[in-house]
Amino acid sequence: MPVATPKILIVDDNDMMRKLLRGILRGENYEVIGEARNGLIALDFLEKHRPDIVFLDVMMPEMDGLETLQNIKQTNPDIIVIMITGNPSKENVEESIQGGANGFIVKPFNSAKVIDTANKVWQAKIRSSHQ
């Protein structure tokens, strides 16, 4: 049985970063169903739509990525969250992993890194749902 195309939400306060991610993912087997400028908008979007994967920037105004990650995992623990950061400090990485992040991408990134990370976490989810 073929698996549906994973639906993606991109959350980043930088317009160019969202556009870049959207372009990278659009050429692959992913469907970008929404974008958000900060965590508050992202959580609002999540209530109405159910993405399979969220690409989530760590540093954002109003509600940062770590706080958003916590909220997502409390209400929707099955949603895959891939953190994105330009500051891969040990604290950011540890906090993200403890918060339930499924993957981590460091800026600047290339399309291969984005696709590879998305494919890995999606395949892991498919495998775990078939056990």
PDB file of C-alpha atoms in Angstrom:
ATOM      1  CA  MET A   1       0.000   0.000   0.000  1.00  0.00           C
ATOM      2  CA  PRO A   2       1.600   3.313  -1.045  1.00  0.00           C
ATOM      3  CA  VAL A   3       2.195   5.838   1.696  1.00  0.00           C
ATOM      4  CA  ALA A   4       0.583   9.250   1.273  1.00  0.00           C
ATOM      5  CA  THR A   5       2.812  12.210   0.497  1.00  0.00           C
ATOM      6  CA  PRO A   6       4.000  13.686   3.828  1.00  0.00           C
ATOM      7  CA  LYS A   7       2.502  17.106   4.525  1.00  0.00           C
ATOM      8  CA  ILE A   8       4.929  19.756   5.776  1.00  0.00           C
ATOM      9  CA  LEU A   9       4.681  22.991   7.751  1.00  0.00           C
ATOM     10  CA  ILE A  10       7.686  25.346   7.566  1.00  0.00           C
ATOM     11  CA  VAL A  11       8.166  27.640  10.573  1.00  0.00           C
ATOM     12  CA  ASP A  12      10.846  30.342  10.269  1.00  0.00           C
ATOM     13  CA  ASP A  13      10.792  34.103  10.811  1.00  0.00           C
ATOM     14  CA  ASN A  14      13.012  34.595   7.742  1.00  0.00           C
ATOM     15  CA  ASP A  15      11.014  34.829   4.479  1.00  0.00           C
ATOM     16  CA  MET A  16      14.001  33.749   2.367  1.00  0.00           C
ATOM     17  CA  MET A  17      14.596  30.688   4.549  1.00  0.00           C
ATOM     18  CA  ARG A  18      10.954  29.586   4.180  1.00  0.00           C
ATOM     19  CA  LYS A  19      11.119  30.138   0.430  1.00  0.00           C
ATOM     20  CA  LEU A  20      14.368  28.158   0.187  1.00  0.00           C
ATOM     21  CA  LEU A  21      12.959  25.218   2.179  1.00  0.00           C
ATOM     22  CA  ARG A  22       9.725  25.266   0.200  1.00  0.00           C
ATOM     23  CA  GLY A  23      11.704  25.139  -3.061  1.00  0.00           C
ATOM     24  CA  ILE A  24      13.883  22.255  -1.857  1.00  0.00           C
ATOM     25  CA  LEU A  25      10.943  20.190  -0.601  1.00  0.00           C
ATOM     26  CA  ARG A  26       8.620  20.924  -3.516  1.00  0.00           C
ATOM     27  CA  GLY A  27      10.907  19.064  -5.916  1.00  0.00           C
ATOM     28  CA  GLU A  28      10.742  15.957  -3.739  1.00  0.00           C
ATOM     29  CA  ASN A  29       7.996  13.672  -2.468  1.00  0.00           C
ATOM     30  CA  TYR A  30       6.710  16.236   0.036  1.00  0.00           C
ATOM     31  CA  GLU A  31       3.786  18.621   0.072  1.00  0.00           C
ATOM     32  CA  VAL A  32       4.293  21.967   1.817  1.00  0.00           C
ATOM     33  CA  ILE A  33       0.818  22.737   3.211  1.00  0.00           C
ATOM     34  CA  GLY A  34       1.741  25.872   5.143  1.00  0.00           C
ATOM     35  CA  GLU A  35       4.258  28.337   6.459  1.00  0.00           C
ATOM     36  CA  ALA A  36       4.442  30.323   9.677  1.00  0.00           C
ATOM     37  CA  ARG A  37       6.556  33.271  10.779  1.00  0.00           C
ATOM     38  CA  ASN A  38       6.632  32.305  14.470  1.00  0.00           C
ATOM     39  CA  GLY A  39       5.545  29.640  16.943  1.00  0.00           C
ATOM     40  CA  LEU A  40       2.188  31.237  17.752  1.00  0.00           C
ATOM     41  CA  ILE A  41       1.119  31.191  14.110  1.00  0.00           C
ATOM     42  CA  ALA A  42       2.459  27.643  13.781  1.00  0.00           C
ATOM     43  CA  LEU A  43       0.401  26.359  16.725  1.00  0.00           C
ATOM     44  CA  ASP A  44      -2.703  28.034  15.318  1.00  0.00           C
ATOM     45  CA  PHE A  45      -2.037  26.345  11.964  1.00  0.00           C
ATOM     46  CA  LEU A  46      -1.540  22.965  13.669  1.00  0.00           C
ATOM     47  CA  GLU A  47      -4.998  23.155  15.232  1.00  0.00           C
ATOM     48  CA  LYS A  48      -6.618  23.481  11.800  1.00  0.00           C
ATOM     49  CA  HIS A  49      -4.303  21.292   9.687  1.00  0.00           C
ATOM     50  CA  ARG A  50      -2.346  18.188  10.565  1.00  0.00           C
ATOM     51  CA  PRO A  51       1.099  18.278   8.974  1.00  0.00           C
ATOM     52  CA  ASP A  52       3.179  15.124   9.216  1.00  0.00           C
ATOM     53  CA  ILE A  53       6.455  17.037   9.514  1.00  0.00           C
ATOM     54  CA  VAL A  54       7.269  20.484  10.919  1.00  0.00           C
ATOM     55  CA  PHE A  55      10.521  22.235  10.006  1.00  0.00           C
ATOM     56  CA  LEU A  56      11.007  24.532  12.998  1.00  0.00           C
ATOM     57  CA  ASP A  57      13.511  27.368  13.396  1.00  0.00           C
ATOM     58  CA  VAL A  58      14.981  27.643  16.907  1.00  0.00           C
ATOM     59  CA  MET A  59      15.354  31.439  17.027  1.00  0.00           C
ATOM     60  CA  MET A  60      12.106  33.332  16.348  1.00  0.00           C
ATOM     61  CA  PRO A  61      10.262  36.301  17.856  1.00  0.00           C
ATOM     62  CA  GLU A  62       7.099  35.954  19.993  1.00  0.00           C
ATOM     63  CA  MET A  63       7.480  32.208  20.583  1.00  0.00           C
ATOM     64  CA  ASP A  64      10.803  30.538  19.847  1.00  0.00           C
ATOM     65  CA  GLY A  65      11.294  27.098  18.381  1.00  0.00           C
ATOM     66  CA  LEU A  66      12.024  25.317  21.656  1.00  0.00           C
ATOM     67  CA  GLU A  67       8.814  26.569  23.260  1.00  0.00           C
ATOM     68  CA  THR A  68       6.891  25.744  20.078  1.00  0.00           C
ATOM     69  CA  LEU A  69       8.436  22.252  20.032  1.00  0.00           C
ATOM     70  CA  GLN A  70       7.245  21.671  23.596  1.00  0.00           C
ATOM     71  CA  ASN A  71       3.705  22.734  22.683  1.00  0.00           C
ATOM     72  CA  ILE A  72       3.616  20.583  19.546  1.00  0.00           C
ATOM     73  CA  LYS A  73       4.852  17.466  21.354  1.00  0.00           C
ATOM     74  CA  GLN A  74       2.372  17.939  24.226  1.00  0.00           C
ATOM     75  CA  THR A  75      -0.635  18.154  21.924  1.00  0.00           C
ATOM     76  CA  ASN A  76       0.544  16.140  18.892  1.00  0.00           C
ATOM     77  CA  PRO A  77       3.364  13.793  19.915  1.00  0.00           C
ATOM     78  CA  ASP A  78       3.153  11.917  16.604  1.00  0.00           C
ATOM     79  CA  ILE A  79       4.086  14.963  14.499  1.00  0.00           C
ATOM     80  CA  ILE A  80       7.712  14.832  13.339  1.00  0.00           C
ATOM     81  CA  VAL A  81       9.657  17.979  14.217  1.00  0.00           C
ATOM     82  CA  ILE A  82      12.954  18.883  12.557  1.00  0.00           C
ATOM     83  CA  MET A  83      14.711  21.787  14.253  1.00  0.00           C
ATOM     84  CA  ILE A  84      16.646  24.328  12.176  1.00  0.00           C
ATOM     85  CA  THR A  85      19.248  26.641  13.655  1.00  0.00           C
ATOM     86  CA  GLY A  86      22.042  28.978  12.682  1.00  0.00           C
ATOM     87  CA  ASN A  87      23.433  28.570  16.208  1.00  0.00           C
ATOM     88  CA  PRO A  88      24.081  24.879  16.856  1.00  0.00           C
ATOM     89  CA  SER A  89      25.101  25.387  20.463  1.00  0.00           C
ATOM     90  CA  LYS A  90      25.269  22.324  22.658  1.00  0.00           C
ATOM     91  CA  GLU A  91      22.387  23.761  24.715  1.00  0.00           C
ATOM     92  CA  ASN A  92      20.135  24.231  21.651  1.00  0.00           C
ATOM     93  CA  VAL A  93      20.800  20.716  20.409  1.00  0.00           C
ATOM     94  CA  GLU A  94      20.337  19.099  23.833  1.00  0.00           C
ATOM     95  CA  GLU A  95      17.173  21.073  24.590  1.00  0.00           C
ATOM     96  CA  SER A  96      15.726  20.179  21.192  1.00  0.00           C
ATOM     97  CA  ILE A  97      16.435  16.477  21.599  1.00  0.00           C
ATOM     98  CA  GLN A  98      15.098  16.444  25.177  1.00  0.00           C
ATOM     99  CA  GLY A  99      12.025  18.294  23.883  1.00  0.00           C
ATOM    100  CA  GLY A 100      11.337  15.503  21.423  1.00  0.00           C
ATOM    101  CA  ALA A 101      12.829  16.830  18.185  1.00  0.00           C
ATOM    102  CA  ASN A 102      13.185  14.109  15.567  1.00  0.00           C
ATOM    103  CA  GLY A 103      15.994  15.756  13.610  1.00  0.00           C
ATOM    104  CA  PHE A 104      18.315  18.748  13.471  1.00  0.00           C
ATOM    105  CA  ILE A 105      19.556  20.856  10.538  1.00  0.00           C
ATOM    106  CA  VAL A 106      22.205  23.558  10.869  1.00  0.00           C
ATOM    107  CA  LYS A 107      22.126  26.720   8.710  1.00  0.00           C
ATOM    108  CA  PRO A 108      23.514  27.242   6.180  1.00  0.00           C
ATOM    109  CA  PHE A 109      22.251  23.945   4.798  1.00  0.00           C
ATOM    110  CA  ASN A 110      22.098  22.459   1.334  1.00  0.00           C
ATOM    111  CA  SER A 111      19.184  20.699  -0.303  1.00  0.00           C
ATOM    112  CA  ALA A 112      20.794  17.263   0.131  1.00  0.00           C
ATOM    113  CA  LYS A 113      20.941  17.737   3.925  1.00  0.00           C
ATOM    114  CA  VAL A 114      17.289  18.842   4.085  1.00  0.00           C
ATOM    115  CA  ILE A 115      16.032  15.965   1.927  1.00  0.00           C
ATOM    116  CA  ASP A 116      18.240  13.411   3.682  1.00  0.00           C
ATOM    117  CA  THR A 117      17.007  14.480   7.118  1.00  0.00           C
ATOM    118  CA  ALA A 118      13.346  14.558   6.011  1.00  0.00           C
ATOM    119  CA  ASN A 119      13.644  11.124   4.378  1.00  0.00           C
ATOM    120  CA  LYS A 120      15.322   9.591   7.447  1.00  0.00           C
ATOM    121  CA  VAL A 121      12.735  10.811   9.960  1.00  0.00           C
ATOM    122  CA  TRP A 122       9.826   9.944   7.658  1.00  0.00           C
ATOM    123  CA  GLN A 123      11.166   6.413   7.031  1.00  0.00           C
ATOM    124  CA  ALA A 124      11.697   5.943  10.784  1.00  0.00           C
ATOM    125  CA  LYS A 125       8.074   6.952  11.408  1.00  0.00           C
ATOM    126  CA  ILE A 126       6.802   4.544   8.735  1.00  0.00           C
ATOM    127  CA  ARG A 127       8.886   1.704  10.197  1.00  0.00           C
ATOM    128  CA  SER A 128       7.687   2.361  13.739  1.00  0.00           C
ATOM    129  CA  SER A 129       4.040   2.501  12.652  1.00  0.00           C
ATOM    130  CA  HIS A 130       4.384  -0.909  10.982  1.00  0.00           C
ATOM    131  CA  GLN A 131       5.690  -2.656  14.103  1.00  0.00           C
TER     132      GLN A 131
END
